[in-house]
Coordinates of C-alpha atoms in Angstrom, one line a residue:
Chain A
M60 CA 74.0 103.1 221.4
G61 CA 71.0 101.7 223.2
E62 CA 69.5 98.3 223.1
F63 CA 66.7 99.3 220.6
D64 CA 69.1 101.2 218.4
L65 CA 71.4 98.2 218.3
I66 CA 68.6 96.0 217.2
E67 CA 67.3 98.6 214.7
R68 CA 70.8 99.2 213.2
F69 CA 72.2 95.7 213.0
F70 CA 69.4 93.2 213.1
K71 CA 66.0 94.5 212.0
R72 CA 65.1 93.9 208.5
P73 CA 61.7 93.9 206.8
P74 CA 59.7 90.7 207.4
L75 CA 60.1 88.2 204.5
R76 CA 57.7 85.4 205.2
A77 CA 56.8 86.2 208.8
D78 CA 53.4 87.9 209.5
V79 CA 55.1 89.9 212.2
G80 CA 58.9 90.1 212.5
I81 CA 61.2 91.8 214.9
G82 CA 59.7 94.7 217.0
D83 CA 56.6 93.3 218.8
D84 CA 56.4 91.1 221.9
C85 CA 56.3 88.1 219.6
A86 CA 56.9 87.2 216.0
V87 CA 53.9 85.7 214.3
W88 CA 54.3 83.0 211.7
S89 CA 51.7 81.1 209.5
P90 CA 52.8 77.5 209.0
R91 CA 52.1 75.8 205.7
A92 CA 49.5 73.2 205.5
G93 CA 50.8 69.6 205.1
H94 CA 54.1 70.4 206.7
Q95 CA 55.7 69.8 210.1
L96 CA 58.1 72.1 211.8
A97 CA 61.6 71.1 213.1
F98 CA 63.2 73.1 215.9
S99 CA 66.7 73.2 217.3
A100 CA 68.6 75.4 219.7
D101 CA 72.4 75.8 220.1
M102 CA 74.3 78.1 222.5
L103 CA 77.8 79.3 221.8
V104 CA 80.0 80.5 224.7
E105 CA 83.3 82.4 224.3
G106 CA 86.3 80.3 225.2
R107 CA 84.4 77.1 224.9
H108 CA 82.9 77.1 221.4
F109 CA 85.0 79.8 219.9
L110 CA 88.2 81.7 220.7
S111 CA 88.1 85.4 221.5
T112 CA 90.3 86.0 218.5
V113 CA 87.8 84.8 215.9
E114 CA 86.7 87.4 213.4
P115 CA 83.1 88.6 214.2
A116 CA 81.8 87.8 210.7
R117 CA 83.1 84.2 211.0
L118 CA 81.5 84.0 214.4
G119 CA 78.1 85.2 213.1
H120 CA 78.4 82.6 210.4
K121 CA 79.3 79.8 212.8
A122 CA 76.5 80.6 215.3
L123 CA 73.9 80.1 212.7
A124 CA 75.7 77.3 210.8
V125 CA 75.7 75.0 213.9
N126 CA 72.0 75.4 214.1
L127 CA 71.3 74.9 210.4
S128 CA 73.4 71.7 210.7
D129 CA 70.8 70.3 213.1
L130 CA 68.0 71.1 210.6
A131 CA 70.1 69.4 207.9
A132 CA 70.4 66.3 210.1
C133 CA 66.6 66.0 210.1
G134 CA 66.2 66.8 206.4
A135 CA 64.4 70.1 207.2
T136 CA 64.3 73.2 205.0
P137 CA 65.4 76.3 207.0
Q138 CA 62.7 78.9 207.6
A139 CA 63.4 81.3 210.5
F140 CA 65.5 81.8 213.6
L141 CA 65.6 83.8 216.8
L142 CA 68.8 85.2 218.2
S143 CA 69.5 85.9 221.9
L144 CA 72.8 87.7 222.4
S145 CA 74.6 88.6 225.6
L146 CA 77.4 91.1 224.9
P147 CA 80.0 92.7 227.3
R148 CA 79.4 96.0 225.4
A149 CA 77.7 97.3 222.3
D150 CA 80.8 97.4 220.1
E151 CA 79.7 98.7 216.7
S152 CA 82.5 97.2 214.6
W153 CA 82.0 93.8 216.3
L154 CA 78.2 94.0 215.7
S155 CA 78.6 95.1 212.1
G156 CA 80.9 92.1 211.4
F157 CA 78.9 89.7 213.3
S158 CA 75.6 90.6 211.8
Q159 CA 77.1 90.6 208.3
G160 CA 78.4 87.0 208.7
L161 CA 75.1 85.9 210.2
F162 CA 72.9 87.4 207.5
Q163 CA 75.2 86.2 204.7
L164 CA 74.6 82.6 205.7
A165 CA 70.9 83.2 206.6
D166 CA 70.2 84.7 203.2
A167 CA 72.0 81.8 201.5
H168 CA 69.5 79.5 203.1
G169 CA 66.4 81.8 203.0
C170 CA 66.3 81.7 206.8
E171 CA 64.7 84.8 208.3
L172 CA 65.6 86.4 211.6
I173 CA 62.2 86.9 213.3
G174 CA 63.0 87.7 216.9
G175 CA 65.3 87.4 219.8
D176 CA 66.8 89.3 222.7
T177 CA 69.9 91.4 223.5
T178 CA 71.4 92.0 226.9
Q179 CA 74.7 92.9 228.6
G180 CA 76.8 90.1 230.0
P181 CA 79.5 87.6 229.2
L182 CA 79.6 86.9 225.4
N183 CA 77.0 84.3 224.7
I184 CA 75.1 83.6 221.4
A185 CA 71.9 81.5 221.7
I186 CA 70.0 80.7 218.5
T187 CA 66.8 78.8 218.0
V188 CA 66.1 77.7 214.4
M189 CA 62.9 76.5 212.8
G190 CA 62.7 74.5 209.6
E191 CA 59.9 72.9 207.5
L192 CA 59.4 69.2 206.6
P193 CA 56.8 67.6 204.4
Q194 CA 54.5 65.7 206.8
G195 CA 56.2 62.5 208.0
Q196 CA 59.5 63.0 206.2
S197 CA 61.8 63.8 209.1
I198 CA 65.0 61.8 209.2
L199 CA 65.5 60.7 212.8
R200 CA 68.3 59.0 214.7
S201 CA 66.1 56.0 215.5
G202 CA 65.7 54.5 212.0
A203 CA 69.0 52.7 211.4
Q204 CA 68.7 49.1 210.3
A205 CA 71.2 46.2 210.4
G206 CA 72.7 45.9 206.9
D207 CA 72.5 49.6 206.1
D208 CA 75.5 51.3 204.6
L209 CA 77.1 54.0 206.7
Y210 CA 78.1 57.3 205.2
V211 CA 79.5 60.7 206.1
S212 CA 79.4 64.0 204.2
G213 CA 82.2 66.3 203.3
H214 CA 85.4 66.3 205.4
L215 CA 86.1 65.5 209.0
G216 CA 88.8 66.4 211.5
D217 CA 90.1 69.7 210.1
A218 CA 88.5 71.7 212.8
R219 CA 90.2 69.6 215.5
L220 CA 93.5 70.0 213.7
A221 CA 93.1 73.8 213.9
L222 CA 92.2 73.6 217.5
E223 CA 95.4 71.5 218.3
A224 CA 97.4 74.1 216.5
F225 CA 95.7 77.0 218.4
R226 CA 96.5 75.0 221.6
G227 CA 100.1 74.8 220.6
A228 CA 100.1 71.0 220.6
I229 CA 101.2 70.9 217.0
S230 CA 102.7 73.2 214.4
L231 CA 101.3 73.5 210.9
P232 CA 102.4 75.0 207.7
Q233 CA 100.7 78.4 207.3
A234 CA 98.5 77.3 204.3
V235 CA 97.4 74.2 206.2
F236 CA 96.6 76.1 209.3
D237 CA 94.6 78.7 207.4
A238 CA 92.6 76.0 205.6
A239 CA 92.0 74.1 208.9
R240 CA 91.1 77.3 210.7
L241 CA 88.5 78.1 208.0
R242 CA 86.9 74.7 208.5
M243 CA 86.8 75.4 212.3
E244 CA 85.4 78.9 212.0
M245 CA 83.2 78.7 208.9
P246 CA 81.6 75.2 208.9
S247 CA 79.2 74.5 205.9
P248 CA 75.9 73.1 207.2
R249 CA 74.9 70.3 204.8
V250 CA 71.3 71.6 204.4
A251 CA 71.0 70.7 200.7
L252 CA 72.2 67.1 201.2
G253 CA 69.9 66.7 204.2
I254 CA 66.9 67.7 202.1
A255 CA 68.0 65.5 199.2
L256 CA 68.2 62.5 201.5
R257 CA 64.5 62.6 202.5
G258 CA 63.0 59.2 201.7
I259 CA 66.5 57.7 201.2
A260 CA 68.4 57.8 204.5
H261 CA 67.1 55.6 207.3
A262 CA 68.7 57.6 210.1
M263 CA 70.9 60.7 210.3
A264 CA 72.7 63.0 212.8
D265 CA 75.0 65.9 212.5
I266 CA 78.6 65.5 213.6
S267 CA 79.3 68.2 216.2
D268 CA 80.9 66.2 219.1
G269 CA 83.0 63.8 216.9
L270 CA 82.1 61.1 214.5
L271 CA 82.1 58.2 217.0
G272 CA 80.1 60.0 219.6
D273 CA 77.4 61.3 217.2
L274 CA 77.2 57.9 215.4
G275 CA 76.8 56.5 218.9
H276 CA 73.6 58.5 219.3
I277 CA 72.2 56.8 216.2
L278 CA 73.2 53.4 217.3
K279 CA 71.7 53.9 220.8
A280 CA 68.4 55.3 219.4
S281 CA 68.2 52.6 216.8
H282 CA 69.3 49.7 219.0
V283 CA 71.9 48.6 216.5
G284 CA 75.7 48.6 216.2
A285 CA 78.2 49.6 213.4
E286 CA 81.4 48.6 211.8
I287 CA 83.6 51.4 210.6
E288 CA 86.2 50.4 208.0
L289 CA 89.2 52.5 209.0
P290 CA 90.9 52.6 205.5
S291 CA 87.8 54.3 204.1
T292 CA 88.2 57.2 206.6
S293 CA 91.9 57.9 205.8
A294 CA 91.1 60.5 203.2
L295 CA 88.4 62.4 205.1
M296 CA 90.5 65.3 206.3
Q297 CA 90.6 68.0 203.7
T298 CA 94.0 69.4 204.9
T299 CA 95.8 66.0 204.6
H300 CA 95.8 66.5 200.9
H301 CA 98.3 69.3 201.3
W302 CA 100.3 68.1 204.3
S303 CA 101.5 64.8 205.7
C304 CA 99.6 64.6 209.0
P305 CA 100.9 62.0 211.5
P306 CA 98.5 59.0 211.1
D307 CA 97.6 58.8 214.8
L308 CA 96.7 62.5 214.9
A309 CA 94.7 62.2 211.7
Q310 CA 92.8 59.3 213.1
T311 CA 92.0 61.2 216.3
C312 CA 90.9 64.2 214.4
V313 CA 88.6 62.3 212.0
L314 CA 87.1 59.9 214.5
S315 CA 86.6 62.1 217.5
G316 CA 87.6 65.6 216.4
G317 CA 84.3 67.5 216.9
D318 CA 83.1 70.8 215.4
D319 CA 82.8 69.2 212.0
Y320 CA 79.1 69.9 211.3
E321 CA 79.0 67.2 208.7
L322 CA 76.3 64.5 208.5
V323 CA 76.6 60.9 209.4
F324 CA 73.7 58.8 208.0
C325 CA 72.8 55.3 206.9
A326 CA 70.8 53.9 204.0
P327 CA 70.1 50.5 202.6
P328 CA 72.6 49.1 200.1
L329 CA 69.9 49.1 197.4
A330 CA 69.7 52.9 197.8
S331 CA 73.4 53.4 197.1
A332 CA 72.7 55.0 193.7
S333 CA 70.1 57.3 195.2
V334 CA 72.6 58.4 197.9
H335 CA 75.2 59.2 195.3
A336 CA 72.6 61.1 193.2
A337 CA 71.6 63.1 196.3
A338 CA 75.3 63.9 196.9
Q339 CA 75.7 65.0 193.3
A340 CA 72.5 67.0 193.3
S341 CA 73.5 68.8 196.4
G342 CA 77.1 69.3 195.4
T343 CA 78.3 67.5 198.6
R344 CA 80.9 64.8 198.8
V345 CA 79.7 61.6 200.5
T346 CA 81.9 58.7 201.6
R347 CA 80.8 55.2 202.6
I348 CA 82.7 54.3 205.8
G349 CA 81.1 51.0 206.9
R350 CA 77.8 49.4 207.8
I351 CA 75.2 49.0 210.5
T352 CA 75.2 45.7 212.4
A353 CA 72.6 44.0 214.5
E354 CA 75.1 43.5 217.3
P355 CA 74.9 46.7 219.4
A356 CA 78.5 47.7 219.4
L357 CA 80.7 50.2 217.6
V358 CA 83.6 48.4 216.0
L359 CA 86.6 49.7 214.1
L360 CA 88.1 47.4 211.4
D361 CA 91.6 47.7 209.9
A362 CA 92.5 47.0 206.2
Q363 CA 92.5 43.3 207.0
G364 CA 89.0 43.4 208.5
Q365 CA 90.4 42.9 212.0
V366 CA 88.9 44.7 215.0
V367 CA 91.0 47.6 216.2
H368 CA 90.7 48.5 219.9
S369 CA 89.3 52.0 220.1
R370 CA 91.0 54.6 222.2
F371 CA 88.5 57.3 221.3
R372 CA 85.7 59.0 223.0
S373 CA 83.6 62.0 222.0
F374 CA 83.2 65.4 223.5
D375 CA 81.0 66.1 226.5
H376 CA 80.6 69.5 227.9
F377 CA 80.4 68.3 231.5
A378 CA 82.7 65.2 231.3
Chain B
M107 CA 77.5 63.8 235.6
G108 CA 77.9 64.3 231.8
E109 CA 75.9 66.5 229.5
F110 CA 73.6 63.8 228.3
D111 CA 73.0 62.4 231.8
L112 CA 72.1 65.9 232.9
I113 CA 69.5 66.3 230.2
E114 CA 68.2 62.8 230.8
R115 CA 67.9 63.3 234.6
F116 CA 66.5 66.8 234.9
F117 CA 65.0 67.8 231.6
K118 CA 63.8 64.9 229.4
R119 CA 60.2 63.9 229.8
P120 CA 58.0 61.9 227.4
P121 CA 56.7 64.0 224.5
L122 CA 53.3 65.5 225.1
R123 CA 52.1 67.0 221.8
A124 CA 55.5 67.1 220.0
D125 CA 56.0 64.4 217.3
V126 CA 59.6 64.3 218.4
G127 CA 60.8 65.8 221.6
I128 CA 64.2 66.0 223.3
G129 CA 66.8 63.6 222.1
D130 CA 67.2 64.0 218.3
D131 CA 68.9 66.7 216.3
C132 CA 65.6 68.6 216.1
A133 CA 62.2 68.5 217.8
V134 CA 59.4 67.9 215.3
W135 CA 56.0 69.6 215.7
S136 CA 52.7 69.5 213.7
P137 CA 51.0 72.9 213.7
R138 CA 47.2 73.0 213.9
A139 CA 45.3 74.0 210.8
G140 CA 43.8 77.5 211.0
H141 CA 46.3 78.7 213.6
Q142 CA 49.3 81.0 213.5
L143 CA 52.3 80.6 215.7
A144 CA 53.8 83.2 218.0
F145 CA 57.5 83.1 218.9
S146 CA 59.5 85.0 221.5
A147 CA 63.0 84.6 223.0
D148 CA 64.4 86.0 226.3
M149 CA 67.8 85.6 227.8
L150 CA 68.5 85.9 231.5
V151 CA 72.1 86.7 232.7
E152 CA 73.3 86.3 236.3
G153 CA 73.8 89.6 238.1
R154 CA 71.7 91.5 235.5
H155 CA 68.4 89.7 235.4
F156 CA 68.7 87.9 238.7
L157 CA 70.8 87.9 241.8
S158 CA 73.1 84.9 242.5
T159 CA 71.3 84.4 245.8
V160 CA 67.9 83.6 244.1
E161 CA 66.5 80.1 244.9
P162 CA 67.0 77.9 241.8
A163 CA 63.3 76.9 241.8
R164 CA 62.3 80.6 241.6
L165 CA 64.8 81.2 238.9
G166 CA 63.4 78.3 236.8
H167 CA 60.0 79.8 237.3
K168 CA 61.1 83.3 236.3
A169 CA 63.1 82.2 233.2
L170 CA 60.0 80.7 231.7
A171 CA 57.6 83.3 233.1
V172 CA 59.3 86.2 231.3
N173 CA 58.9 84.3 228.0
L174 CA 55.2 83.4 228.7
S175 CA 54.6 87.0 229.4
D176 CA 55.6 87.9 225.8
L177 CA 53.1 85.3 224.5
A178 CA 50.4 86.8 226.8
A179 CA 51.1 90.2 225.3
C180 CA 50.1 88.8 221.9
G181 CA 47.1 86.8 223.2
A182 CA 48.8 83.5 222.3
T183 CA 48.3 80.2 224.0
P184 CA 51.6 78.6 225.2
Q185 CA 52.6 75.4 223.4
A186 CA 56.2 74.6 223.7
F187 CA 59.7 76.0 224.5
L188 CA 63.4 75.3 224.0
L189 CA 65.9 75.9 226.8
S190 CA 69.6 76.7 226.3
L191 CA 71.5 76.7 229.5
S192 CA 75.1 77.7 230.2
L193 CA 76.2 76.5 233.6
P194 CA 79.5 77.1 235.5
R195 CA 79.2 73.5 236.7
A196 CA 76.7 70.6 236.7
D197 CA 75.4 71.1 240.3
E198 CA 72.7 68.5 241.0
S199 CA 70.9 70.4 243.7
W200 CA 70.8 73.5 241.6
L201 CA 69.5 71.6 238.6
S202 CA 66.9 69.8 240.6
G203 CA 65.5 73.0 242.0
F204 CA 65.7 74.9 238.7
S205 CA 64.0 72.2 236.7
Q206 CA 61.3 71.8 239.4
G207 CA 60.4 75.5 239.3
L208 CA 60.6 75.5 235.5
F209 CA 58.3 72.5 235.0
Q210 CA 55.8 73.6 237.6
L211 CA 55.1 76.8 235.6
A212 CA 55.4 74.9 232.3
D213 CA 52.8 72.3 233.4
A214 CA 50.5 75.0 234.7
H215 CA 50.4 76.4 231.2
G216 CA 50.6 73.1 229.2
C217 CA 53.8 74.4 227.7
E218 CA 56.1 71.5 226.6
L219 CA 59.9 71.5 226.7
I220 CA 60.8 70.2 223.3
G221 CA 64.5 70.9 223.0
G222 CA 67.5 73.0 223.8
D223 CA 71.2 72.9 224.6
T224 CA 73.4 72.7 227.7
T225 CA 77.0 73.9 227.9
Q226 CA 79.6 75.0 230.4
G227 CA 80.1 78.7 230.9
P228 CA 78.9 81.8 232.9
L229 CA 75.3 81.2 234.1
N230 CA 73.0 82.1 231.2
I231 CA 69.4 81.0 230.6
A232 CA 68.0 81.4 227.1
I233 CA 64.5 80.3 226.3
T234 CA 62.5 80.4 223.1
V235 CA 58.8 80.0 223.5
M236 CA 56.1 79.1 221.0
G237 CA 52.4 79.8 221.3
E238 CA 49.3 79.4 219.1
L239 CA 46.9 81.9 217.9
P240 CA 43.6 81.5 215.9
Q241 CA 44.4 83.0 212.5
G242 CA 44.5 86.8 212.5
Q243 CA 43.8 87.2 216.2
S244 CA 47.3 88.4 217.4
I245 CA 47.2 91.5 219.5
L246 CA 50.0 93.7 218.4
R247 CA 51.6 97.0 219.6
S248 CA 50.5 98.8 216.5
G249 CA 46.8 98.8 216.9
A250 CA 46.2 101.5 219.5
Q251 CA 43.7 104.2 218.5
A252 CA 43.1 107.7 219.8
G253 CA 40.2 107.6 222.3
D254 CA 41.0 104.1 223.5
D255 CA 41.1 103.5 227.2
L256 CA 44.4 102.5 228.7
Y257 CA 44.7 99.6 231.1
V258 CA 47.3 97.7 233.1
S259 CA 46.9 94.3 234.6
G260 CA 47.8 93.2 238.2
H261 CA 50.3 95.2 240.2
L262 CA 53.3 97.3 239.2
G263 CA 56.4 98.4 241.0
D264 CA 56.9 95.8 243.7
A265 CA 59.8 94.1 241.9
R266 CA 61.6 97.4 241.7
L267 CA 60.9 98.0 245.4
A268 CA 62.6 94.7 246.2
L269 CA 65.6 95.6 244.0
E270 CA 66.0 98.9 245.8
A271 CA 66.0 97.0 249.1
F272 CA 68.6 94.4 247.7
R273 CA 70.7 97.4 246.6
G274 CA 70.6 98.8 250.2
A275 CA 68.9 102.0 249.0
I276 CA 65.9 101.5 251.2
S277 CA 65.0 99.4 254.2
L278 CA 61.7 97.5 254.3
P279 CA 59.8 95.7 257.0
Q280 CA 60.5 92.0 256.6
A281 CA 56.9 91.1 255.5
V282 CA 57.0 93.9 252.9
F283 CA 60.4 92.8 251.6
D284 CA 59.3 89.1 251.4
A285 CA 56.2 90.1 249.4
A286 CA 58.1 92.4 247.1
R287 CA 60.8 89.8 246.6
L288 CA 58.3 87.2 245.7
R289 CA 56.9 89.6 243.0
M290 CA 60.5 90.1 241.7
E291 CA 61.5 86.5 241.7
M292 CA 58.2 84.8 240.8
P293 CA 56.3 87.0 238.3
S294 CA 52.9 85.7 237.2
P295 CA 52.6 85.9 233.4
R296 CA 49.1 87.1 232.5
V297 CA 48.5 84.4 229.9
A298 CA 44.8 83.8 230.7
L299 CA 44.1 87.6 230.5
G300 CA 46.0 87.9 227.2
I301 CA 43.9 85.1 225.6
A302 CA 40.7 86.6 227.1
L303 CA 41.5 90.0 225.5
R304 CA 41.6 88.6 221.9
G305 CA 39.1 90.6 219.8
I306 CA 38.8 93.2 222.6
A307 CA 42.2 94.9 223.0
H308 CA 43.4 97.1 220.2
A309 CA 47.0 96.9 221.2
M310 CA 49.0 95.2 224.0
A311 CA 52.6 94.8 225.3
D312 CA 54.1 93.3 228.4
I313 CA 55.7 95.5 231.0
S314 CA 59.3 94.3 231.5
D315 CA 61.3 97.5 231.2
G316 CA 58.9 99.7 233.1
L317 CA 55.3 101.0 232.3
L318 CA 56.4 104.2 230.6
G319 CA 58.9 102.5 228.4
D320 CA 56.8 99.6 227.3
L321 CA 53.7 101.8 226.8
G322 CA 56.1 104.0 224.7
H323 CA 56.6 101.0 222.3
I324 CA 52.8 100.8 221.8
L325 CA 52.6 104.6 221.2
K326 CA 55.5 104.5 218.7
A327 CA 54.2 101.5 216.8
S328 CA 50.7 103.0 216.7
H329 CA 51.7 106.6 216.0
V330 CA 49.6 107.9 218.9
G331 CA 50.1 109.4 222.3
A332 CA 48.7 108.7 225.8
E333 CA 47.6 110.5 228.9
I334 CA 48.2 108.7 232.2
E335 CA 46.0 109.8 235.1
L336 CA 48.5 109.6 238.0
P337 CA 45.9 109.2 240.8
S338 CA 44.7 106.0 239.1
T339 CA 48.1 104.5 239.4
S340 CA 48.6 105.2 243.1
A341 CA 47.2 101.9 244.3
L342 CA 49.1 99.7 241.8
M343 CA 51.8 98.5 244.1
Q344 CA 50.7 95.4 246.0
T345 CA 53.1 96.1 248.9
T346 CA 51.9 99.6 249.6
H347 CA 48.7 98.1 251.1
H348 CA 50.9 96.9 253.9
W349 CA 53.4 99.7 254.2
S350 CA 53.5 103.4 253.7
C351 CA 55.9 103.8 250.8
P352 CA 57.3 107.3 250.2
P353 CA 55.2 108.7 247.4
D354 CA 58.2 109.6 245.1
L355 CA 59.6 106.1 245.4
A356 CA 56.2 104.5 244.8
Q357 CA 55.8 106.6 241.7
T358 CA 59.2 105.6 240.4
C359 CA 58.5 102.0 241.1
V360 CA 55.1 102.0 239.4
L361 CA 56.0 104.1 236.3
S362 CA 59.4 103.0 235.5
G363 CA 60.1 100.0 237.8
G364 CA 60.7 97.2 235.4
D365 CA 60.5 93.4 235.9
D366 CA 56.7 93.6 236.4
Y367 CA 55.6 91.2 233.7
E368 CA 52.1 92.7 233.7
L369 CA 50.2 93.7 230.6
V370 CA 49.6 97.2 229.3
F371 CA 46.8 97.4 226.8
C372 CA 44.1 99.6 225.3
A373 CA 40.6 99.1 224.2
P374 CA 37.7 101.3 223.0
P375 CA 35.5 102.8 225.7
L376 CA 32.6 100.8 224.3
A377 CA 34.5 97.6 225.1
S378 CA 34.8 98.5 228.8
A379 CA 32.4 95.9 230.0
S380 CA 34.2 93.2 227.8
V381 CA 37.5 94.2 229.4
H382 CA 36.2 93.8 232.9
A383 CA 34.5 90.5 231.9
A384 CA 37.9 89.3 230.5
A385 CA 39.6 90.4 233.8
Q386 CA 37.0 88.5 235.8
A387 CA 37.1 85.4 233.6
S388 CA 40.9 85.2 233.9
G389 CA 41.0 86.1 237.6
T390 CA 43.2 89.0 236.9
R391 CA 42.9 92.5 238.3
V392 CA 42.7 95.3 235.6
T393 CA 43.0 99.0 236.2
R394 CA 42.2 101.8 233.8
I395 CA 45.0 104.3 234.0
G396 CA 44.3 106.8 231.2
R397 CA 43.6 107.0 227.5
I398 CA 45.2 107.1 224.1
T399 CA 45.5 110.5 222.4
A400 CA 46.0 111.5 218.8
E401 CA 48.9 113.8 219.8
P402 CA 52.0 111.6 219.8
A403 CA 53.2 112.3 223.3
L404 CA 53.2 110.5 226.6
V405 CA 51.7 112.9 229.2
L406 CA 51.2 112.4 233.0
L407 CA 48.2 114.2 234.6
D408 CA 47.7 115.0 238.3
A409 CA 44.5 114.9 240.2
Q410 CA 43.5 118.3 238.8
G411 CA 44.1 117.2 235.2
Q412 CA 47.3 119.3 235.0
V413 CA 50.4 118.0 233.1
V414 CA 53.2 116.8 235.4
H415 CA 56.7 117.0 234.0
S416 CA 58.1 113.5 233.8
R417 CA 61.4 112.6 235.3
F418 CA 61.2 109.0 234.2
R419 CA 62.8 106.8 231.7
S420 CA 62.7 103.1 231.2
F421 CA 65.4 100.5 231.4
D422 CA 67.7 99.9 228.5
H423 CA 70.4 97.2 228.7
F424 CA 73.0 99.3 226.8
A425 CA 72.0 102.8 227.8

């Protein structure tokens, strides 16, 4: 199977909204008047972002999901993506699974594959995604204000729990492992929630490197600090509902787990009802975990409101 | 040096035309009314698209050049790009050279880096580029018409000559090798010519996998054929002006060399003066090498107009 057959068989589909899709030197796209475009790019490398044992369909899902999560973090509506793929060999069964998982998620979000590249080399998946925003409605990291409530979407820490089990650092009951592994391999980008929070959230980021690290980006960009009320984070792991996770491990997973692809955002207390309405409308759980402070520090508080010394740091690819 | 320091030091610059540039979950861009956008993505893998011995600045240049070449092939004006970079290690001197070569070319074309990703892994450079087109003016592969003249830009085959020398298959005088190597490592994307050919060229493609292969894409998309007059291709290699290249090798390099990043295009004979005016305005050499035929075959003609049996095929990453 050659390069062009490979594209033809597994990736080329009739253009949906693109003027020109796959098959020319460039894709051509007509932007809608009154809208801005949001762009993000994420690259996944075998052994670093995923294990070689992952099912190809799950990998296809995840490669797009982590990109959609960035669009969600700006409140953008997914439109199109380009896929560059370096493969050790053109393995049909792998390609079939990968493209199936990829397109299943793409179709669920109306996000069209308009171009890309395929080549031979160590397995590497690079996606650039494009989304649409009504003019001036992007939700950036820089808008947090002292007094804002701090929220996270969905569940945190389960992906890290699965990673610890894969590493052999812990042993999990099979059902717990399967559930945690699903969270690690098939994250749900919170696109609907991101869109629903337009005009409500002051600042937002997606959680890919761990809650504390990604919240840190908001604090730095907004020149503010935050207090996290630890008791409010104790039920954030999905899998702890079915298993009694050691508290220290649970805290590590939730606060600095990574690979969560949830949203962390803040909104003024007066918008609390709107936040919960957005959560309900998008079918996404939202938990208030603290507040934004004027003092530019990230502080953890225990049940008594006392400061807990943090032992956490977030993930950095070159640290 | 951590991931965020690396981006800050070598890649982050103040936004030029982007509403939001590097540093948030997404870049935000406001498209111009009355314009379409063209997108292309190319991935470069060490050992396949470049040798590990290449100077980092030249590699930075080439990584963007091959993407700009795709925009040129559609007649689009470069606007912005996203860079995803997988690096074995955060080597400051490599990053300094790479980013310098990258930005030198980017600045020459007013093309802004608006986002991307960095991670650790086998060296891999994935760029997605975006260009702008006045509504309806894209030059596609599908517009060739029987009777059109067939042209190529610049020089062909020198990159392949350098590759053969690197492989040890041939030995070149030092000056010839240096010139050929420069063509391989620092291709000049024909952006100005591409733009100048809007409204003139019926169809166009960039030559990355070899003239015959890339011309083949035009023929297939346009349901036509072509005759190439071989004598007109004999002076296409830049380095043969300084060296007497064996004719068989020269023909291989020119017809199926690859890595040329020139343009192959066709235009009606009546537009011949316009083609030459576009060449002159863009400071780019253009050579007429044959014509488009109704019969859907690609035929090579010798000096007597006799058909030459072709022994050539173009490059395919998985063939």
